[in-house]
XYZ file of C-alpha atoms in Angstrom:
703
model
C 0.000 0.000 0.000
C 1.516 3.330 -1.063
C 1.952 5.655 1.896
C 1.272 9.248 0.928
C 0.421 10.523 4.436
C 2.518 10.986 7.568
C 0.081 8.994 9.702
C -1.298 5.467 9.461
C -3.736 3.564 11.676
C -3.103 0.102 13.115
C -6.200 -1.663 14.510
C -5.653 -4.706 16.728
C -8.653 -6.766 17.823
C -8.859 -10.543 18.130
C -12.400 -10.526 16.727
C -11.804 -8.550 13.508
C -13.566 -10.260 10.594
C -12.922 -8.636 7.170
C -16.301 -9.787 5.817
C -18.240 -8.595 8.873
C -20.426 -5.566 8.185
C -19.478 -3.817 11.446
C -15.750 -4.255 10.744
C -16.139 -2.953 7.208
C -18.054 0.072 8.497
C -15.314 0.800 11.059
C -12.630 0.668 8.355
C -14.738 2.882 6.070
C -15.094 5.502 8.813
C -11.374 5.359 9.630
C -10.481 5.833 5.959
C -12.313 9.146 6.022
C -9.424 10.208 8.281
C -6.364 8.332 6.956
C -5.898 6.164 3.886
C -3.611 3.481 5.316
C -5.397 1.152 7.752
C -3.670 -2.045 8.909
C -5.788 -4.599 10.784
C -4.455 -7.420 12.988
C -6.002 -10.151 15.081
C -2.644 -11.456 16.371
C -0.757 -9.326 18.929
C 2.740 -10.527 17.987
C 2.202 -9.878 14.277
C 0.864 -6.422 15.093
C 3.864 -5.503 17.260
C 6.259 -6.883 14.626
C 4.661 -4.674 11.963
C 4.815 -1.549 14.136
C 8.540 -2.153 14.660
C 9.123 -2.049 10.877
C 7.583 1.427 10.419
C 10.276 4.105 10.182
C 8.931 7.180 8.378
C 5.304 7.293 9.540
C 3.581 8.041 12.813
C 1.037 5.474 13.995
C -2.314 5.789 15.737
C -2.954 2.406 17.365
C -6.476 1.176 18.122
C -6.469 -1.764 20.554
C -9.371 -3.775 21.898
C -9.901 -3.782 25.645
C -9.161 -7.510 25.784
C -5.649 -7.058 24.358
C -4.855 -3.570 25.638
C -3.141 -4.377 28.940
C -0.921 -6.941 27.219
C 0.042 -4.922 24.107
C 0.269 -1.308 25.335
C 3.462 -1.966 27.385
C 5.056 -3.461 24.231
C 4.390 -0.485 21.932
C 4.116 2.565 24.200
C 7.860 3.230 24.170
C 8.186 3.083 20.366
C 8.763 6.572 18.952
C 6.742 5.779 15.802
C 3.645 5.232 17.977
C 2.046 8.643 18.351
C -1.193 7.785 20.140
C -3.222 4.831 21.414
C -6.996 4.402 21.533
C -8.725 1.666 23.544
C -11.922 0.470 21.799
C -14.021 -1.676 24.129
C -17.421 -2.330 25.708
C -16.463 -1.662 29.356
C -15.211 1.906 29.492
C -14.967 2.374 33.266
C -12.960 -0.801 33.872
C -10.342 -0.086 31.185
C -10.013 3.576 32.166
C -8.450 2.470 35.460
C -5.329 0.901 33.946
C -5.217 3.252 30.917
C -4.434 6.244 33.175
C -0.878 4.957 33.596
C 0.003 5.374 29.902
C 0.474 8.920 28.560
C -0.003 8.026 24.888
C -3.476 6.585 25.494
C -5.820 9.330 24.302
C -8.915 7.706 25.757
C -11.114 4.644 26.192
C -14.031 4.545 23.754
C -17.194 2.520 23.317
C -18.662 4.451 20.375
C -17.021 4.573 16.940
C -18.014 8.178 16.006
C -16.561 9.563 19.251
C -13.315 7.625 18.765
C -13.067 8.749 15.128
C -13.303 12.397 16.210
C -10.475 11.810 18.696
C -8.356 10.091 16.025
C -9.050 12.940 13.602
C -7.731 15.446 16.148
C -4.692 13.263 16.898
C -3.882 13.006 13.177
C -4.098 16.796 12.842
C -1.798 17.172 15.844
C 0.567 14.628 14.313
C 0.691 16.429 10.965
C 1.475 19.622 12.878
C 4.437 17.951 14.600
C 5.944 16.201 11.555
C 6.640 19.326 9.507
C 10.144 19.372 7.997
C 12.622 21.671 9.783
C 16.208 22.631 8.909
C 18.806 24.376 11.062
C 21.814 26.428 9.965
C 24.181 27.125 12.905
C 25.663 30.586 13.290
C 29.172 29.085 13.470
C 28.880 27.175 10.177
C 31.697 29.303 8.733
C 32.008 31.446 5.635
C 28.752 30.727 3.785
C 30.158 32.211 0.579
C 32.548 29.237 0.234
C 30.563 26.482 1.958
C 29.983 23.205 0.092
C 26.422 21.958 -0.128
C 27.109 18.654 1.620
C 27.470 20.649 4.856
C 23.826 21.726 4.613
C 20.684 19.922 5.695
C 19.413 18.223 2.492
C 15.824 19.429 3.057
C 16.977 23.056 3.252
C 18.805 22.567 -0.016
C 16.093 20.619 -1.846
C 13.272 23.022 -1.028
C 15.137 26.003 -2.460
C 16.039 24.136 -5.647
C 12.544 22.668 -5.929
C 10.960 26.096 -5.566
C 13.229 27.600 -8.240
C 12.572 24.686 -10.597
C 8.793 24.678 -10.189
C 8.426 28.431 -10.626
C 10.248 28.143 -13.958
C 7.722 25.634 -15.403
C 4.464 26.540 -17.135
C 1.660 24.252 -15.982
C -1.608 23.659 -17.840
C -5.074 22.239 -17.191
C -3.895 18.805 -18.374
C -1.657 18.560 -15.294
C -4.757 18.569 -13.058
C -6.184 15.602 -14.993
C -2.850 13.735 -14.874
C -2.710 14.296 -11.121
C -6.279 13.033 -10.695
C -5.451 9.835 -12.610
C -2.292 9.373 -10.553
C -4.290 9.728 -7.319
C -6.888 7.205 -8.499
C -4.121 4.606 -8.688
C -3.142 5.385 -5.087
C -6.635 5.618 -3.580
C -8.283 3.015 -5.814
C -9.919 1.164 -2.901
C -10.932 4.245 -0.876
C -14.390 5.442 -2.058
C -14.244 8.560 0.136
C -11.034 9.835 -1.449
C -12.127 8.748 -4.939
C -15.094 11.107 -4.516
C -12.687 13.877 -3.501
C -10.501 13.169 -6.543
C -13.502 13.417 -8.871
C -14.509 16.676 -7.197
C -10.994 18.084 -7.580
C -10.800 17.098 -11.255
C -14.193 18.595 -12.109
C -14.165 21.705 -9.905
C -10.487 22.545 -9.354
C -10.774 25.981 -10.957
C -14.023 26.801 -9.099
C -12.107 27.285 -5.832
C -8.761 28.776 -4.838
C -5.703 26.572 -4.182
C -5.812 27.695 -0.523
C -9.389 26.405 -0.302
C -8.310 23.032 -1.724
C -5.277 22.831 0.603
C -7.471 23.376 3.673
C -10.331 21.178 2.418
C -10.718 17.888 4.338
C -9.088 15.543 1.842
C -5.757 13.955 0.970
C -4.023 17.111 -0.357
C -2.770 18.590 2.926
C -1.242 15.389 4.370
C 0.120 14.428 0.942
C 2.001 17.719 0.516
C 3.225 17.592 4.106
C 4.731 14.147 3.564
C 6.307 14.649 0.158
C 7.955 17.930 1.182
C 9.261 16.270 4.358
C 10.656 13.187 2.605
C 11.343 14.827 -0.779
C 9.471 12.044 -2.583
C 10.428 13.087 -6.115
C 7.899 10.892 -7.938
C 4.890 12.351 -6.108
C 6.365 15.870 -6.204
C 6.491 15.579 -9.989
C 2.741 14.890 -10.096
C 1.758 17.478 -7.468
C 4.087 20.197 -8.769
C 1.319 22.173 -10.489
C -0.542 22.444 -7.159
C 2.567 23.464 -5.190
C 3.059 26.322 -7.662
C -0.635 27.277 -7.663
C -0.722 27.338 -3.860
C 2.457 29.432 -3.669
C 1.060 31.933 -6.177
C -2.299 32.078 -4.402
C -0.517 32.994 -1.152
C 1.597 35.491 -3.109
C -1.537 37.077 -4.619
C -3.121 37.541 -1.189
C 0.169 38.788 0.260
C 0.359 41.599 -2.302
C -3.276 42.480 -1.671
C -3.001 42.489 2.141
C 0.427 43.987 2.794
C 1.020 46.542 0.051
C -1.344 49.031 1.683
C -1.607 51.227 4.735
C -0.499 48.460 7.146
C 2.430 47.403 4.993
C 5.131 48.590 7.408
C 3.440 47.263 10.520
C 5.280 44.476 12.379
C 3.056 41.825 13.969
C 3.262 38.490 15.802
C 2.083 35.023 14.830
C 2.296 31.775 16.785
C 2.521 28.052 16.210
C 2.171 25.273 18.774
C 3.456 21.745 18.174
C 5.567 18.922 19.491
C 9.198 18.746 18.352
C 11.233 15.575 18.228
C 13.912 15.522 20.906
C 16.540 15.512 18.160
C 15.100 18.653 16.530
C 14.784 20.390 19.898
C 18.411 19.616 20.707
C 19.422 20.990 17.311
C 17.469 24.217 17.681
C 18.854 24.654 21.215
C 22.361 24.477 19.730
C 21.481 26.877 16.890
C 20.615 30.024 18.876
C 21.252 33.137 16.730
C 21.448 30.842 13.706
C 18.793 30.163 11.077
C 15.795 27.853 10.992
C 13.726 26.909 7.962
C 10.205 25.477 7.777
C 10.351 23.432 4.571
C 6.596 22.896 4.169
C 3.731 25.304 3.769
C 3.360 26.693 7.294
C 0.142 27.317 9.243
C 0.351 29.925 12.033
C -2.191 31.928 14.008
C -2.291 35.432 15.473
C -4.003 34.080 18.598
C -1.471 32.409 20.949
C -4.208 30.619 22.919
C -5.297 28.667 19.832
C -1.709 27.512 19.278
C -1.138 26.669 22.935
C -3.734 23.904 22.633
C -1.449 22.059 20.198
C 1.543 22.537 22.505
C -0.502 21.357 25.515
C -1.569 18.236 23.636
C 2.086 17.443 22.863
C 2.846 17.267 26.615
C 1.045 13.896 26.621
C 3.620 12.344 24.270
C 6.903 11.501 26.071
C 8.732 11.331 22.715
C 8.077 15.022 21.969
C 9.149 18.377 23.383
C 6.125 20.738 23.393
C 6.946 24.172 21.963
C 5.230 27.446 21.161
C 6.880 29.351 18.315
C 6.578 33.114 18.811
C 7.293 34.708 15.429
C 7.962 38.369 14.737
C 6.883 39.272 11.208
C 7.955 42.427 9.387
C 6.276 42.431 5.951
C 8.977 44.724 4.559
C 11.717 42.158 5.268
C 10.178 38.966 3.877
C 10.902 37.365 0.512
C 8.618 34.388 1.248
C 4.936 35.274 0.780
C 2.444 34.820 3.613
C -1.198 35.798 3.957
C -4.201 35.785 6.233
C -6.491 33.018 4.953
C -9.496 33.352 7.272
C -11.660 34.518 4.339
C -10.399 32.038 1.734
C -9.778 28.738 3.540
C -12.313 25.917 3.646
C -12.700 26.161 7.438
C -12.592 29.987 7.625
C -10.410 29.726 10.736
C -10.068 33.099 12.432
C -6.611 34.774 12.557
C -4.902 32.006 10.538
C -1.815 33.015 8.509
C -0.311 30.670 5.902
C 3.329 30.925 4.744
C 4.650 29.479 1.490
C 7.371 26.801 1.497
C 10.810 27.477 2.960
C 10.133 30.379 5.275
C 13.411 31.158 7.060
C 13.710 32.652 10.544
C 16.469 33.893 12.821
C 16.421 32.062 16.179
C 16.402 34.757 18.885
C 15.659 32.972 22.139
C 14.521 29.661 23.657
C 13.080 29.569 27.170
C 10.594 27.597 29.304
C 7.121 29.169 29.464
C 6.711 28.410 33.165
C 8.353 26.752 36.148
C 7.428 23.176 35.220
C 9.423 23.478 31.933
C 6.823 21.443 30.027
C 6.399 23.926 27.162
C 9.224 25.988 25.679
C 8.801 29.305 23.892
C 10.982 29.665 20.800
C 11.271 33.262 19.630
C 11.903 33.696 15.905
C 12.167 36.615 13.480
C 11.239 36.177 9.821
C 14.097 37.114 7.475
C 14.566 37.430 3.727
C 17.271 38.301 1.221
C 17.951 41.459 3.209
C 19.684 39.168 5.733
C 23.303 38.889 4.586
C 23.761 35.315 5.860
C 20.657 34.016 4.086
C 21.434 35.933 0.903
C 24.988 34.551 0.782
C 23.727 31.051 1.574
C 21.071 31.107 -1.161
C 23.592 32.428 -3.692
C 26.055 29.711 -2.713
C 23.397 27.004 -3.115
C 22.621 28.299 -6.621
C 26.320 28.242 -7.563
C 26.783 24.689 -6.260
C 23.591 23.174 -7.690
C 24.064 23.422 -11.438
C 21.945 26.516 -12.227
C 22.715 26.017 -15.934
C 20.617 22.839 -15.950
C 16.986 23.335 -16.904
C 13.870 22.384 -14.959
C 13.640 18.894 -13.515
C 17.072 17.873 -14.803
C 18.690 20.173 -12.264
C 17.046 18.331 -9.379
C 18.304 14.988 -10.687
C 21.894 16.237 -10.867
C 21.668 17.543 -7.292
C 20.266 14.220 -6.042
C 23.347 12.497 -7.470
C 25.686 15.031 -5.895
C 24.009 14.490 -2.512
C 24.394 10.693 -2.839
C 20.642 10.029 -3.181
C 21.249 7.469 -5.935
C 18.056 5.425 -5.615
C 15.899 8.561 -5.743
C 17.912 9.918 -8.654
C 17.681 6.658 -10.617
C 13.911 6.405 -10.216
C 13.570 10.060 -11.136
C 15.629 9.778 -14.350
C 13.920 6.570 -15.434
C 10.614 8.375 -15.004
C 11.883 11.327 -17.089
C 13.189 8.944 -19.756
C 9.661 7.640 -20.241
C 8.330 11.194 -20.587
C 10.719 12.625 -23.200
C 10.926 12.208 -26.972
C 13.908 14.560 -27.501
C 17.203 12.874 -28.399
C 19.338 15.450 -26.555
C 17.336 14.886 -23.380
C 17.710 11.119 -23.756
C 21.489 11.473 -24.144
C 21.629 13.539 -20.951
C 19.457 11.079 -19.010
C 21.487 8.037 -20.124
C 24.641 9.865 -19.054
C 23.197 10.550 -15.594
C 21.976 6.953 -15.262
C 25.534 5.901 -16.089
C 26.848 8.105 -13.274
C 24.337 6.605 -10.860
C 25.288 3.022 -11.781
C 28.974 3.936 -11.476
C 28.438 5.276 -7.962
C 26.502 2.113 -7.102
C 29.513 0.111 -8.394
C 27.443 -1.525 -11.145
C 30.142 -0.879 -13.758
C 28.687 -3.017 -16.541
C 25.366 -1.118 -16.505
C 27.212 2.174 -16.105
C 29.125 1.464 -19.325
C 25.929 0.459 -21.162
C 24.265 3.769 -20.233
C 27.355 5.841 -21.101
C 27.605 4.142 -24.495
C 23.918 4.859 -25.196
C 24.567 8.514 -24.410
C 27.703 8.515 -26.587
C 25.846 6.943 -29.504
C 23.155 9.652 -29.452
C 25.704 12.464 -29.099
C 27.819 11.156 -31.990
C 24.757 11.420 -34.246
C 23.912 14.969 -33.204
C 27.146 16.790 -32.265
C 30.459 17.633 -33.995
C 33.272 15.206 -33.032
C 35.210 17.697 -30.870
C 32.219 19.082 -28.981
C 33.038 19.799 -25.310
C 30.273 17.430 -24.117
C 32.329 14.446 -25.285
C 35.171 15.197 -22.860
C 33.056 14.592 -19.756
C 31.577 11.452 -21.289
C 34.987 10.017 -22.243
C 36.269 10.741 -18.735
C 33.370 8.860 -17.173
C 33.811 5.924 -19.558
C 37.487 5.893 -18.582
C 36.582 5.667 -14.898
C 34.447 2.598 -15.576
C 37.232 0.878 -17.546
C 39.703 1.594 -14.729
C 37.453 -0.026 -12.139
C 37.049 -3.041 -14.429
C 40.849 -3.322 -14.654
C 40.953 -2.443 -18.365
C 43.704 0.169 -17.995
C 44.585 0.581 -21.680
C 40.967 1.466 -22.567
C 40.755 3.723 -19.504
C 43.904 5.594 -20.539
C 42.655 5.920 -24.114
C 39.323 7.391 -22.958
C 40.908 9.922 -20.596
C 43.400 11.033 -23.253
C 40.534 11.571 -25.718
C 38.979 13.841 -23.091
C 42.222 15.842 -22.777
C 42.510 16.263 -26.566
C 38.996 17.722 -26.751
C 39.503 19.946 -23.684
C 42.751 21.406 -25.050
C 40.863 22.494 -28.169
C 37.812 23.842 -26.345
C 39.174 25.200 -23.040
C 42.008 27.278 -21.609
C 45.120 25.459 -20.403
C 44.227 26.285 -16.784
C 40.583 25.179 -16.888
C 39.435 23.052 -13.939
C 38.019 20.377 -16.253
C 41.558 19.691 -17.503
C 42.685 19.107 -13.919
C 40.025 16.394 -13.614
C 41.311 14.636 -16.739
C 44.941 14.888 -15.561
C 43.920 13.464 -12.190
C 42.117 10.556 -13.878
C 45.163 9.773 -16.034
C 47.355 9.894 -12.924
C 45.123 7.354 -11.195
C 45.284 4.977 -14.179
C 49.089 5.176 -14.330
C 49.166 4.518 -10.575
C 47.077 1.357 -11.066
C 49.434 0.290 -13.872
C 52.450 0.694 -11.557
C 53.924 3.611 -13.521
C 54.250 5.814 -10.441
C 56.497 8.551 -11.849
C 54.017 9.286 -14.644
C 51.159 9.097 -12.137
C 52.850 11.653 -9.897
C 53.551 14.028 -12.788
C 49.857 14.059 -13.790
C 48.701 14.526 -10.184
C 51.067 17.499 -9.883
C 49.650 18.991 -13.113
C 46.147 18.668 -11.686
C 47.186 20.220 -8.361
C 48.790 23.279 -9.995
C 45.611 24.083 -11.938
C 43.440 23.631 -8.854
C 45.686 25.782 -6.665
C 45.294 28.664 -9.130
C 41.544 28.266 -9.648
C 40.213 27.373 -6.184
C 40.298 28.817 -2.642
C 42.917 27.144 -0.396
C 40.346 25.170 1.632
C 38.332 23.787 -1.290
C 37.732 20.006 -0.910
C 38.804 19.342 -4.522
C 42.368 20.260 -3.495
C 42.165 17.520 -0.880
C 41.561 14.977 -3.655
C 44.810 16.036 -5.356
C 46.804 15.677 -2.138
C 45.066 12.373 -1.440
C 45.983 11.004 -4.894
C 49.595 12.104 -4.522
C 49.735 10.502 -1.073
C 48.512 7.170 -2.441
C 51.103 7.252 -5.225
C 53.925 8.132 -2.782
C 52.751 5.232 -0.630
C 52.961 2.847 -3.594
C 56.465 4.151 -4.358
C 57.572 3.449 -0.779
C 58.013 7.162 0.012
C 56.050 6.953 3.257
C 57.078 10.309 4.759
C 55.947 12.137 1.603
C 52.738 10.064 1.638
C 52.069 11.087 5.253
C 52.654 14.765 4.449
C 50.235 14.650 1.492
C 47.510 12.870 3.466
C 47.854 15.334 6.359
C 47.376 18.231 3.910
C 44.254 16.525 2.553
C 42.931 16.017 6.099
C 43.535 19.661 7.086
C 41.474 20.876 4.106
C 38.677 18.391 4.737
C 38.485 19.306 8.429
C 37.944 22.924 7.430
C 35.605 22.372 4.459
C 33.462 19.331 5.315
C 30.968 18.339 8.044
C 32.646 16.690 11.070
C 31.359 13.184 10.207
C 31.906 13.255 6.415
C 33.142 9.921 4.950
C 36.084 11.672 3.224
C 37.508 12.477 6.671
C 37.414 8.770 7.495
C 39.301 8.098 4.255
C 42.010 10.625 5.187
C 42.478 9.142 8.667
C 42.673 5.674 7.117
C 45.385 6.813 4.686
C 47.320 8.491 7.509
C 47.085 5.232 9.447
C 48.534 3.356 6.451
C 51.445 5.796 6.243
C 52.264 5.540 9.962
C 52.004 1.747 9.828
C 54.406 1.642 6.894
C 56.774 3.932 8.831
C 56.660 1.481 11.760
C 54.877 3.887 14.134
C 52.130 1.452 15.082
C 50.778 3.500 18.008
C 50.043 6.512 15.774
C 48.717 4.204 13.064
C 46.288 2.667 15.566
C 45.086 6.096 16.709
C 44.400 7.189 13.102
C 42.668 3.914 12.202
C 40.450 4.145 15.298
C 39.433 7.686 14.350
C 38.640 6.459 10.834
C 36.516 3.625 12.256
C 34.619 6.049 14.509
C 33.753 8.293 11.539
C 32.739 5.361 9.321
C 30.393 4.105 12.043
C 28.784 7.574 12.205
C 28.448 8.214 8.474
C 27.995 4.873 6.667
C 25.593 1.899 6.933
C 26.553 -0.868 9.423
C 27.475 -3.355 6.662
C 29.399 -0.974 4.377
C 32.581 -2.489 2.833
C 34.698 0.403 4.188
C 33.782 -0.685 7.710
C 35.181 -4.162 7.078
C 38.367 -2.633 5.669
C 38.679 -0.450 8.772
C 38.404 -3.415 11.146
C 40.971 -5.281 9.046
C 43.471 -2.400 9.212
C 43.160 -2.171 12.998
C 43.638 -5.939 13.218
C 46.785 -5.637 11.100
C 48.255 -2.997 13.433
C 47.530 -5.141 16.493
C 49.210 -8.072 14.726
C 52.269 -5.918 13.996
C 52.300 -4.877 17.677
C 52.179 -8.543 18.773
C 48.698 -8.294 20.315
C 47.321 -11.370 18.580
C 44.165 -11.650 20.688
C 42.936 -8.216 19.622
C 44.101 -8.812 16.048
C 42.000 -11.997 16.010
C 38.894 -10.116 17.233
C 39.207 -7.348 14.619
C 39.911 -9.794 11.769
C 36.832 -11.768 12.850
C 34.693 -8.617 12.612
C 36.225 -7.737 9.216
C 35.321 -11.183 7.847
C 31.776 -10.899 9.222
C 31.162 -7.531 7.511
C 32.974 -8.612 4.345
C 30.695 -11.638 3.998
C 27.656 -9.330 4.233
C 28.918 -6.633 1.847
C 31.275 -8.237 -0.696
C 30.970 -11.042 -3.255
C 32.569 -14.341 -2.080
C 35.516 -14.075 -4.510
C 36.355 -10.430 -3.715
C 40.116 -10.065 -2.997
C 39.517 -7.984 0.149
C 37.329 -10.698 1.658
C 39.895 -13.356 0.752
C 42.589 -11.265 2.480
C 40.467 -10.850 5.629
C 39.836 -14.608 5.761
C 43.503 -15.458 5.216
C 44.704 -13.260 8.089
C 41.859 -14.438 10.321
C 42.810 -18.089 9.744
C 46.498 -17.285 10.393
C 45.552 -15.667 13.714
C 43.311 -18.594 14.615
C 46.251 -20.996 14.216
C 48.258 -19.052 16.807
C 45.711 -20.080 19.452
C 45.769 -23.802 18.643
């Protein structure tokens, strides 16, 4: 079942019968509130399912007969938002239910329980809005690299820029309606809403539709929180329409006699403990709401949401107190009390990615249950935000058009599965040969990063074939393609073909670019790596030095690309047996990465690993061990628990302990390396064979 909402309902009752009329009626009523309903008659199966849910909140309905047994099992799970006891003996079950804060009530009547669930779902949607934090001490934002930023902060800016550049038509409403029918095909209530939207979309404003009791509000909340590219593609027309509707009202309401008047709005919700810790550490920094944002001018209305959050031990209840100066905002906002479906008094709706300065965080009263967070809305007049937005544009391929830009950014951020699905979807939509060539090239890059070299080469060759039919032979586009083909050949061990491809790239670049262009440095670096793999270390070093000289002239001294040059030179020195020079190069790479990258970036782990290798080769096993342990710590923080690099890290530490004569510890680390290698590498992989060989050698020392 496709989940397009933040909340799902799990109903556990030993007497549920799918063909029973009462059960069917209960499910029908529940599906007026949420689309995803999961029913269970077995307690263990129910608990097992709840444990698998990671990106949804769950409202759990439990029969009185099973409640006392199951509630202790699920109450502590953070994905469980609220619990409802549905029974025939209200007074008896209320006695034990008082002990559990997530139990919202004990109910004997379905309509009353449904109203309570409806309120809980609304509260849940309020608390699952996507937030991003930019610390004040992040450094010089004019030179920051995008991998130091929260992905949601980045994606919402790019998404907004992309969507506002596209012209949408009436046909997009019909396509969206058909898409939604596939999702809600077995939900008659939402199918009626879809038909209504398709037939009467232009009879009401986008704000009216967003606040109407249907799937649109929770759908947009979820896709903007998770950046679900497939659904965003289909809902994009509505995101733009809603933004422009808010913008229209904003111009009408604030370009008049009250235009310069500062005012306050409020928002009550529960924050995850992780988000609250982040915002507490980001005082005087920036905070972004990455969804459309509901606020209210009446603090008492918002306090109800904060009060409700006090009942959930997984959340920190907060009241946002927001100072709004209409002259300073670049994100539109508007009072919607006259245009929304509910006509809620004093409600103000902000468009996506409203950014605030965090002024203060303090408890509202002595019991510390609710915290006030004081914010001030900012716009491009704020120098930090302006520099940050400009930097994001520079780093996110502004020359790419429309949706293609988002795909390129997804690859850069390492979101390969999302990027692959996105490009395959685009491939099915386009008939233009140039677009197909671009998409095949990007699919090749994705497969390369996923280490599927055979499919990477197939996609690159498809792109090359199209380009050869449509472009002159020395067109600059070929250089990048030949370089990428060369990288694939190198990883397959076909060094002669790799060298040939990279040299073709250089020939084209010398004709099309200046001798100091950064693209040439990439080709020189690639050639250096191939020569290194071939054992021709002097040639490898000469090409790495060529690449470094170009990069030193073109880039600031702390740019992470310089670290790659020093890293490559260090590896070549290591292969030549020049361990002191290798250590010096790797330490230069580490210094740059420490300044330019987030503190848990995988490239830092790589640098510490290389420094450990150099120290080990120099015979300084104590320093080698310290570097390897730091590398292991970073890998554990930044990569999945069965990543091949983790196995390599355990192996290296085992090797140092073996060299130090501590065979017991060496045995333990080799054992762990083998275990991870068996999970992450093919059986014949040389690294796994090496781990097993050393493990068996250690084992023999104890027999």
